[in-house]
Structures are given as structure tokens and as C-alpha cells.
């Protein structure tokens, strides 16, 4: 039996085809219509439905390019299942160069939304109804906020076996067990039963090439793990480091910041991360790590005030003990062999 077409808004997409859809949001005072751009890749063969979203914050452009490159590389005639991609959720913020909506609301604190609520609430409701509600798995793409940059990482509920499996398949350098935030897309989607991964990488308003490529490859790996595409022809990726806690090292003086630590660097408690100086270069204070782990975020601004966040360090789970090689196992003393009785 032939696969059914995929309906979204007023459009139906036939199996084996990709199509762009514009979902109406509202009209400007000029009468121009503002729409939510969506691209649907509806495979010829059966499979899961996955949604991928970007630019919920209007200045987070890395995910826009991730989605552009992702869908350009997909062949709907060889695709299994359906991909619903929304490259720009916060259309207002993106076109005005702002993180937020015109009423200063954070769209990622407005889910699940309401058809009769504020502008943010209506956009959230539209996305939940037309996109999120149709999928079993979702990937939400983000970057650091203005003045911050992030190491590629997945944030997810790692205590859920299925979520952890897909987070591991993405194979970002780090995966962090992150709590849910009220009003976020991830919280609302999980409440609806979706498995959700949140990808963080790069800086606001920058097309960081390393963040984009890690995102494209990671999403492709998840699609392959779901059986929607063939696996990438690549060496086995390095397994993600796992973190269950993280925190920011904050400035203890106001000054001009010189950071030595870089994204992805492993640090120990007490390691020097940088320094604060006055306008003539006199050192006012050194910046040290207050915990051990890996640097997953850092500020990009040179002038900082006392209390500002400087370096984001994720604590790491200990590596599992290595299995002894056969020769090592044979050499174990008799009293160290396991009791099999």
C-alpha cells in the first residue's frame, strides 16, 4: 500500500517529495502577512516523524544554516519517514535583529501557548499544533546568548533511556543532563510525549563554521539512528562526555578580561583561566577554575563587571573502568577472580 500524504496547514505533501509551507502568524499594519516558514521532507517509505527547529531566539542563526545544509542533502525519494524543519521560529526577532519578540517576550518561555494569547503565545501554539504535535522526536537548535559562545553540546533528559540513546547518537563533544525550564519548547514537547534534544553551539549572530558542521553531522547521525537515512560514511565518532552539573565562574573584580581558557578545554580546580586588568594593563585579579570539568561556554566581551559570568564549566562523570585485556585477566591473582558460586 502506498504511503499516505503528509498534511500540514492547508498543504498536503506526497510521499517522495519535499515542499515548503508558509503557516500564517499575523499581519503587519501595512497588511503584509507574517508567516512561519516550514520545509517538509516526506519520504517515500514509512518511518518516524522528526521535527527540527531553529532561531526560537531571533539572534541564534547557527541553527538556520544547520537546517539549510541538512535539507539540501536529503533525497525525499530515498528518505524513510518525515522531517518537518522550521529554520526561523522567531521571525519577528530575526528580521529586526533582536533575540526577543516586539513585546520583549522570550518565545522560549511561552510554550505551549494559546490561540488567543499574546503574540508569543500564539506563535508557540502554532508551532506546537502544526509541527511538534506531529512528531515523535524533536531537535531544537540554539547558540549562546549575545556576548557568549558555546562548545557543541546536547542538553537533554539523560535519565530517559530513549533520549540518552539519541543524545549519544548525535555524538556532540558533551551531553549534559539539563533540567526542564517552565515555558520552554523542550518542556512542552516532552509533556506531549516527544523525545527532545537541545543542541547548543556557537555565538549569537555568527555563522560559526565549526558549530554548524557539528550540528549538521549530529542531526544526520540521529536520523540514521532512527533508520530514516543511511549512516554517514565516517569513522566511529568519539563518544560524548557526560555531565550532570555545570556552573559559571564569575568575575570577582570589574576590569578588562583576558581569557586563556578555550572551549572544550579540560580544567581542574584552581587552574588559571585568565586575568582581569585595568586600562593600563595592571593585573587586578586572576581568574581560576572553581570546579573540575570541561569548558562548555565563555564570554566574548572584554569589559566585565564584578559578578559577570566568565567561563561555563561542566563537571564530568568519571570514565567507566577499563576492562582488562585477556592477558591481564590471565595474570590476575587467584583471590581476585570473581566468585561464580
Coordinates of C-alpha atoms in Angstrom, one line a residue:
X1 CA 0.0 0.0 0.0
X2 CA 1.3 3.4 -1.0
X3 CA 2.2 5.8 1.9
X4 CA -0.3 8.5 2.7
X5 CA 0.5 12.1 2.0
X6 CA 1.5 14.4 4.9
X7 CA -0.9 17.2 5.8
X8 CA 0.3 20.5 7.4
X9 CA -1.7 23.7 7.3
X10 CA -3.5 23.9 4.0
X11 CA -1.0 21.7 2.2
X12 CA -0.5 18.0 1.6
X13 CA 2.9 16.7 0.7
X14 CA 3.1 13.5 -1.3
X15 CA 5.5 10.7 -0.4
X16 CA 8.8 11.0 -2.0
X17 CA 8.6 14.8 -2.2
X18 CA 9.8 17.9 -0.3
X19 CA 7.8 21.1 -0.1
X20 CA 8.0 24.5 1.6
X21 CA 4.9 25.7 3.5
X22 CA 4.1 29.1 4.9
X23 CA 1.9 29.0 8.1
X24 CA 0.2 32.3 8.7
X25 CA 1.0 34.1 12.0
X26 CA -0.4 37.6 11.7
X27 CA -0.4 40.7 9.5
X28 CA 1.5 43.9 9.9
X29 CA -0.2 47.3 10.0
X30 CA 0.7 47.6 6.3
X31 CA -1.3 44.4 5.6
X32 CA 1.8 42.3 4.8
X33 CA 1.4 38.7 6.1
X34 CA 3.9 37.3 8.5
X35 CA 4.3 33.5 8.2
X36 CA 6.2 30.7 9.8
X37 CA 8.5 29.0 7.2
X38 CA 8.4 25.2 7.2
X39 CA 10.0 22.7 4.9
X40 CA 8.6 19.2 4.9
X41 CA 10.6 16.2 3.6
X42 CA 8.1 13.4 3.3
X43 CA 9.9 10.1 2.5
X44 CA 8.6 7.5 0.1
X45 CA 9.0 4.9 2.8
X46 CA 7.4 4.6 6.2
X47 CA 9.4 5.8 9.3
X48 CA 9.2 8.2 12.2
X49 CA 8.3 11.9 12.1
X50 CA 11.0 14.2 13.4
X51 CA 10.9 18.0 13.8
X52 CA 13.9 20.3 13.8
X53 CA 13.6 23.9 14.9
X54 CA 16.0 26.9 15.0
X55 CA 16.0 30.6 15.9
X56 CA 13.4 30.5 18.6
X57 CA 15.6 33.3 19.8
X58 CA 15.9 35.7 16.8
X59 CA 19.7 36.2 17.1
X60 CA 20.6 32.5 17.1
X61 CA 21.5 32.0 13.5
X62 CA 23.7 28.9 13.6
X63 CA 20.7 26.6 13.5
X64 CA 19.3 28.3 10.5
X65 CA 22.3 27.3 8.5
X66 CA 22.3 23.8 10.0
X67 CA 18.8 23.3 8.7
X68 CA 19.6 24.7 5.3
X69 CA 22.5 22.4 4.8
X70 CA 20.6 19.4 6.3
X71 CA 17.6 19.6 4.0
X72 CA 19.8 20.3 1.0
X73 CA 21.5 16.9 1.5
X74 CA 18.3 14.9 1.9
X75 CA 16.7 13.0 -1.0
X76 CA 13.0 12.5 -0.3
X77 CA 12.8 9.6 -2.7
X78 CA 15.3 7.7 -0.5
X79 CA 14.1 9.1 2.8
X80 CA 12.3 7.0 5.3
X81 CA 9.7 8.8 7.5
X82 CA 9.1 12.6 7.6
X83 CA 11.2 15.6 8.6
X84 CA 9.5 18.8 9.5
X85 CA 12.1 21.6 9.6
X86 CA 11.4 25.2 10.9
X87 CA 14.6 27.3 10.3
X88 CA 13.2 30.5 11.8
X89 CA 10.7 30.2 14.6
X90 CA 11.0 33.8 15.9
X91 CA 10.5 35.5 12.5
X92 CA 10.0 38.9 14.2
X93 CA 13.2 38.8 16.2
X94 CA 15.3 37.6 13.3
X95 CA 14.1 40.2 10.8
X96 CA 14.5 43.0 13.4
X97 CA 17.9 41.8 14.7
X98 CA 16.5 41.0 18.2
X99 CA 16.6 38.0 20.4
X100 CA 13.1 38.6 21.6
X101 CA 9.7 39.4 20.2
X102 CA 8.4 43.0 19.7
X103 CA 6.7 43.0 23.1
X104 CA 10.1 41.8 24.6
X105 CA 8.7 38.4 25.5
X106 CA 11.1 35.4 25.3
X107 CA 9.4 33.0 23.0
X108 CA 11.2 30.1 24.7
X109 CA 9.3 30.8 27.9
X110 CA 5.9 31.0 26.2
X111 CA 5.1 27.3 25.4
X112 CA 2.7 25.5 25.0
X113 CA 1.0 28.8 24.1
X114 CA -2.6 29.7 23.3
X115 CA -4.5 30.5 20.2
X116 CA -6.0 33.6 22.0
X117 CA -3.0 34.7 24.0
X118 CA -0.1 37.2 23.3
X119 CA 1.9 37.2 20.1
X120 CA 4.5 34.9 21.7
X121 CA 1.7 32.6 23.0
X122 CA 0.1 32.4 19.5
X123 CA 3.4 31.6 17.8
X124 CA 4.1 28.9 20.4
X125 CA 0.6 27.4 20.0
X126 CA 1.0 27.4 16.2
X127 CA 4.4 25.6 16.4
X128 CA 3.0 23.1 18.9
X129 CA -0.1 22.4 16.9
X130 CA 1.3 22.2 13.4
X131 CA 4.8 20.9 14.0
X132 CA 5.6 19.5 17.4
X133 CA 2.4 17.6 17.9
X134 CA 3.0 15.6 14.7
X135 CA 6.4 14.2 15.7
X136 CA 7.9 11.6 18.0
X137 CA 11.4 13.1 18.1
X138 CA 12.5 16.8 18.1
X139 CA 15.8 18.6 17.9
X140 CA 15.9 22.3 18.9
X141 CA 18.9 24.2 17.8
X142 CA 20.4 27.1 19.9
X143 CA 23.6 29.2 20.4
X144 CA 25.0 31.1 23.3
X145 CA 23.2 34.4 24.1
X146 CA 24.7 37.7 23.0
X147 CA 28.3 38.1 24.2
X148 CA 28.7 34.4 24.9
X149 CA 29.8 31.4 22.8
X150 CA 29.1 27.7 23.5
X151 CA 31.1 24.5 22.9
X152 CA 28.9 22.0 20.8
X153 CA 26.8 20.1 23.4
X154 CA 23.5 18.3 23.7
X155 CA 21.2 19.2 26.6
X156 CA 18.6 16.6 27.4
X157 CA 17.0 14.3 29.9
X158 CA 19.7 11.7 30.2
X159 CA 17.8 9.6 32.7
X160 CA 15.3 8.6 30.0
X161 CA 16.9 5.7 28.1
X162 CA 15.5 6.6 24.7
X163 CA 16.6 10.2 25.0
X164 CA 20.0 9.2 26.1
X165 CA 20.3 6.8 23.2
X166 CA 19.6 9.5 20.7
X167 CA 21.8 12.0 22.5
X168 CA 24.7 9.5 22.3
X169 CA 23.9 9.0 18.6
X170 CA 24.3 12.8 18.0
X171 CA 27.8 12.4 19.4
X172 CA 28.4 16.1 20.3
X173 CA 31.6 16.5 22.4
X174 CA 29.5 16.8 25.5
X175 CA 26.0 15.8 26.6
X176 CA 24.5 17.5 29.7
X177 CA 21.6 16.2 31.8
X178 CA 19.7 19.5 31.9
X179 CA 16.6 20.3 33.9
X180 CA 13.5 21.5 32.1
X181 CA 12.6 25.2 32.2
X182 CA 9.0 26.2 32.5
X183 CA 7.6 27.5 29.3
X184 CA 10.4 26.2 27.1
X185 CA 9.7 24.3 23.9
X186 CA 11.6 21.3 25.3
X187 CA 9.4 21.1 28.4
X188 CA 6.2 21.5 26.4
X189 CA 7.2 19.0 23.8
X190 CA 8.3 16.4 26.4
X191 CA 4.9 16.9 28.1
X192 CA 3.3 16.0 24.8
X193 CA 5.4 12.8 24.6
X194 CA 8.2 13.8 22.3
X195 CA 11.8 12.8 22.8
X196 CA 13.7 16.1 22.6
X197 CA 17.4 17.0 22.2
X198 CA 18.5 20.6 22.6
X199 CA 21.7 21.5 20.7
X200 CA 23.9 24.4 21.8
X201 CA 26.9 25.6 19.9
X202 CA 28.4 28.9 18.8
X203 CA 27.6 32.5 19.3
X204 CA 24.6 34.7 18.5
X205 CA 24.7 36.5 15.1
X206 CA 27.6 34.4 13.9
X207 CA 27.8 31.6 11.4
X208 CA 30.5 29.7 13.3
X209 CA 31.6 27.0 10.8
X210 CA 32.6 24.5 13.5
X211 CA 29.2 24.8 15.3
X212 CA 27.3 24.5 12.0
X213 CA 29.1 21.4 10.8
X214 CA 28.9 19.7 14.1
X215 CA 25.1 20.4 14.1
X216 CA 24.6 19.1 10.6
X217 CA 26.5 15.9 11.2
X218 CA 24.9 15.3 14.6
X219 CA 21.3 15.6 13.2
X220 CA 22.2 13.3 10.4
X221 CA 23.5 10.7 12.9
X222 CA 20.2 10.9 14.8
X223 CA 18.2 10.4 11.6
X224 CA 20.4 7.4 10.8
X225 CA 19.9 6.0 14.3
X226 CA 16.1 6.3 13.7
X227 CA 16.5 4.4 10.4
X228 CA 15.5 7.4 8.3
X229 CA 18.7 7.8 6.3
X230 CA 21.7 5.6 5.7
X231 CA 24.6 6.0 8.2
X232 CA 27.3 8.5 7.4
X233 CA 30.5 7.1 5.8
X234 CA 32.7 8.2 8.7
X235 CA 34.9 6.7 11.4
X236 CA 33.1 5.9 14.6
X237 CA 32.7 9.3 16.4
X238 CA 34.3 9.9 19.8
X239 CA 31.7 9.1 22.5
X240 CA 30.2 12.2 24.2
X241 CA 31.5 13.2 27.6
X242 CA 28.7 13.1 30.1
X243 CA 27.9 15.9 32.6
X244 CA 25.2 16.2 35.3
X245 CA 26.2 19.6 36.7
X246 CA 27.6 22.8 35.5
X247 CA 28.3 26.3 36.7
X248 CA 29.8 29.7 35.8
X249 CA 33.0 31.1 37.1
X250 CA 32.2 34.8 37.8
X251 CA 34.3 37.9 37.9
X252 CA 35.4 38.9 41.4
X253 CA 36.5 42.4 40.2
X254 CA 35.5 44.8 37.5
X255 CA 38.1 45.0 34.7
X256 CA 39.3 44.2 31.3
X257 CA 39.2 40.4 30.7
X258 CA 42.0 38.3 29.1
X259 CA 40.8 34.7 28.9
X260 CA 43.3 31.9 28.4
X261 CA 40.8 29.1 28.5
X262 CA 39.2 27.9 25.3
X263 CA 36.1 26.0 24.5
X264 CA 36.5 22.2 25.0
X265 CA 39.4 22.6 27.4
X266 CA 39.6 20.2 30.4
X267 CA 40.3 22.0 33.6
X268 CA 40.9 21.2 37.3
X269 CA 40.0 23.2 40.4
X270 CA 42.5 26.0 40.8
X271 CA 43.7 26.1 37.1
X272 CA 44.3 29.6 35.8
X273 CA 41.7 30.6 33.2
X274 CA 42.6 34.2 32.6
X275 CA 43.0 37.6 34.3
X276 CA 41.4 40.9 34.9
X277 CA 43.4 44.1 34.4
X278 CA 42.9 47.9 34.5
X279 CA 43.1 50.1 31.4
X280 CA 46.9 50.3 31.7
X281 CA 47.3 46.5 31.9
X282 CA 47.9 46.2 35.6
X283 CA 46.6 42.8 36.8
X284 CA 43.8 43.3 39.3
X285 CA 42.8 39.6 39.8
X286 CA 43.5 36.2 38.3
X287 CA 40.6 34.0 37.2
X288 CA 40.7 30.4 38.4
X289 CA 38.5 27.3 37.9
X290 CA 36.3 26.7 40.9
X291 CA 35.5 23.1 39.7
X292 CA 36.9 20.4 37.5
X293 CA 35.4 19.6 34.2
X294 CA 35.3 20.9 30.6
X295 CA 34.8 24.4 29.3
X296 CA 31.4 24.5 27.6
X297 CA 30.8 28.2 27.4
X298 CA 32.6 31.5 27.8
X299 CA 32.0 35.2 27.5
X300 CA 33.2 37.1 24.4
X301 CA 33.1 40.6 25.9
X302 CA 36.4 42.2 27.1
X303 CA 34.9 44.5 29.7
X304 CA 33.3 42.8 32.7
X305 CA 31.7 43.9 35.9
X306 CA 32.0 42.2 39.2
X307 CA 29.7 39.2 39.3
X308 CA 29.5 38.8 35.5
X309 CA 29.7 35.2 34.1
X310 CA 33.0 34.4 32.5
X311 CA 33.5 30.7 32.0
X312 CA 31.0 27.9 32.0
X313 CA 32.4 24.6 33.3
X314 CA 30.5 21.3 33.1
X315 CA 31.5 18.7 35.6
X316 CA 32.1 15.3 34.1
X317 CA 31.1 11.8 35.1
X318 CA 34.1 9.5 35.7
X319 CA 35.1 7.3 32.8
X320 CA 33.9 3.7 33.3
X321 CA 36.7 1.4 34.4
X322 CA 38.5 -0.2 31.5
X323 CA 38.0 -4.0 31.0
X324 CA 41.3 -5.9 31.5
X325 CA 42.8 -7.4 28.4
X326 CA 42.8 -11.2 28.1
X327 CA 46.5 -11.3 29.0
X328 CA 45.9 -9.1 32.0
X329 CA 42.9 -11.2 33.2
X330 CA 45.0 -14.3 33.0
X331 CA 47.6 -12.7 35.2
X332 CA 45.2 -11.8 38.0
X333 CA 45.9 -13.4 41.3
X334 CA 43.6 -16.3 42.1
X335 CA 42.0 -14.5 45.0
X336 CA 40.9 -11.5 42.7
X337 CA 38.9 -13.7 40.3
X338 CA 35.2 -13.3 40.7
X339 CA 33.2 -15.7 42.8
X340 CA 30.9 -17.5 40.4
X341 CA 29.3 -19.8 43.0

